[in-house]
Amino acid sequence: MSNRINVKTSNTEQVFWVALGSLSTLGLSIVSAAILSRYLDKAEYGTYKQILYVYTTLLIVFSAGLPRVYAYFLPRYNLNEGKAIVWKISKVLFLAGVLFSVFLFLFSGCIADLLKNERLEYGLKVFSPMPMLLLPTLGIEGIFSTYKKTLFLAIYNTLSRLLMLVFIVVPVILINANYIIAIYGWLIASLIIFVMTYFFKGIPFKGVESKEAKLELKEILAYSLPLVFASFWGIAIKAADEFYISRFFGANVFAEFSNGFIELPLVSMITTSTSVVLMPVFSRVIHENKGVEELVVTWKSVLNKSAMIIYPIVVFFMFFSTQVMVIMYSDVYFESGKYFRINMILNFFNIIIFFPLMLSLGATKFYSGLHAFIAILAWIGGYLIMIIFNNPISLAIFSVSLSILKVMIALVYVSKRLEIKVYELFPVFQMLKIILHTCLVMFTVTFFLKIVVIENSLMHLIVAGLLYAILVLMTGRFLKLNYLEFLYPLINKIKKNG
């Protein structure tokens, strides 16, 4: 087997498999939450969710940003050296998991007191072995995306979530509706996944003899630790909106805000999957010093395909934001539609996934500093917005504006590092054409539905969606907008294998 990395596989195909794995993960997570919330009483389910909250919060500290280093370092080394790097990082993650487990066991009482839930102490003690099993499983997407084997990532994600679903939910249904039973099931599933992960991690290196890589732990941590601080600042940014809404306007408005001020799961799934695939591609191009042209061509191609998929969806949900919120949460959450529409504006900008490009340049300190700057603005600016306008809608607009500012600052930084103009980084004309086209189609659809009145809200939305999709695909041809272009590499792959 060659020690070089296969770079011939289509990026679109790789994104598809990552997205498919994410979709299965999301679906199984929703099913699991839906079942547990019905079988466990509120106190039991609340304690279970608190354990998840404690784990995910502390995970930022104990994982030390290590899961993200695979996609940065692996493309810079040969395959046999990559094998040594993977096992080195896996060992560090396991040791970090052991420390995490010990911390949870020893400080479970303090955490329970802090969150004012007595039963949480015992739950955390039972849960405490979990981190040393779960931490070594993190970052596997960076390995498979580097070696263009994301099909295995889709299989891995589906299998692991399916195991979680079976071992957590089934005992709760058949044995006892108790959150401790759910945790025991999770422990068993985690042990199986722990073993399964080491098998999957070895797939790209099958038949490859390991060779020691000249990569020191201090070099790895110098790259990863700023990402930890960036995560903290990210939490601070999100917390600012929630704090001011809750403090100034109370529980009712907070409920409307929290339900409506969300991102479409499909959008985040596409952008996250794209980031996973592009990170090792950009890291390799920059490391091998192949020049800016190849990087920019790849970047613009990905942005174009992402806009083709995401923009039509965003435009549709912007027009029907209120109906979507009412269908999801009932008439009580009519006001949530305003927050949903405002947050949709961000989706026109956050397809510009600067994260993989910036991290491929090794700019983790700047990335962390950028989040710190936005967090400070969020808290100071949010307070001023409350004093001046005293309006939750104003705060939502301010929050989205800050997120757009973050994207713009990142773009300026990247353009300076690459020594090109900002506008050269993305196909502005093409993106504007997609927005204009889909908006015109949407106006046509809404005009038609005013003539043909459909009383049922869900049926109204379905008819609108079908009519919109047909018109977008049909009229797009006249503007040379092929919205199904992203499917071509997959169709060609199927034909070739067939």
Short mmCIF file of N, CA and C in Angstrom, two decimals, residues 49 91 98 117 136 187 189 195 202 226 241 320 348 361 413 438 451 459 489:
data_model
loop_
_atom_site.label_atom_id
_atom_site.label_comp_id
_atom_site.label_asym_id
_atom_site.label_seq_id
_atom_site.Cartn_x
_atom_site.Cartn_y
_atom_site.Cartn_z
N LYS A 49 -30.62 14.96 31.82
CA LYS A 49 -30.17 16.06 30.97
C LYS A 49 -29.09 16.90 31.67
N LYS A 91 -3.85 7.99 22.77
CA LYS A 91 -3.37 7.72 24.13
C LYS A 91 -3.55 8.94 25.03
N VAL A 98 -9.34 9.62 31.61
CA VAL A 98 -9.16 9.08 32.97
C VAL A 98 -9.22 10.22 33.99
N ASN A 117 -29.36 19.79 43.00
CA ASN A 117 -30.07 18.54 42.70
C ASN A 117 -29.35 17.41 43.43
N PRO A 136 -11.46 8.92 23.84
CA PRO A 136 -10.65 8.37 22.73
C PRO A 136 -11.43 8.19 21.43
N LEU A 187 -23.25 3.12 29.56
CA LEU A 187 -21.92 2.60 29.88
C LEU A 187 -21.58 1.37 29.04
N ALA A 189 -22.97 0.50 26.16
CA ALA A 189 -22.84 0.94 24.77
C ALA A 189 -21.49 1.62 24.54
N VAL A 195 -14.27 -0.09 21.87
CA VAL A 195 -13.56 -1.16 21.15
C VAL A 195 -13.74 -0.97 19.64
N GLY A 202 -8.18 1.98 12.71
CA GLY A 202 -7.14 1.23 12.02
C GLY A 202 -7.41 1.00 10.55
N PRO A 226 -5.52 26.93 22.10
CA PRO A 226 -6.32 28.12 21.76
C PRO A 226 -7.75 27.80 21.34
N ASP A 241 -27.05 36.52 24.94
CA ASP A 241 -28.43 36.69 24.46
C ASP A 241 -29.42 36.11 25.45
N PHE A 320 -41.85 31.57 5.37
CA PHE A 320 -42.85 30.82 6.14
C PHE A 320 -42.41 30.59 7.59
N PHE A 348 -27.24 33.24 5.29
CA PHE A 348 -26.68 33.74 4.03
C PHE A 348 -25.18 33.99 4.15
N LEU A 361 -4.36 27.42 8.25
CA LEU A 361 -3.25 28.38 8.26
C LEU A 361 -2.54 28.41 9.61
N TYR A 413 -8.98 38.76 7.46
CA TYR A 413 -7.74 38.17 7.97
C TYR A 413 -7.19 37.12 6.99
N THR A 438 -34.46 32.85 -6.12
CA THR A 438 -35.33 32.13 -5.17
C THR A 438 -36.36 33.06 -4.53
N ILE A 451 -54.48 33.23 -3.77
CA ILE A 451 -55.62 32.97 -4.65
C ILE A 451 -56.26 31.63 -4.30
N MET A 459 -50.77 21.45 5.50
CA MET A 459 -50.98 21.20 4.07
C MET A 459 -50.58 22.43 3.25
N PRO A 489 -21.55 14.19 -8.97
CA PRO A 489 -20.46 13.28 -8.60
C PRO A 489 -20.96 11.96 -7.99
#
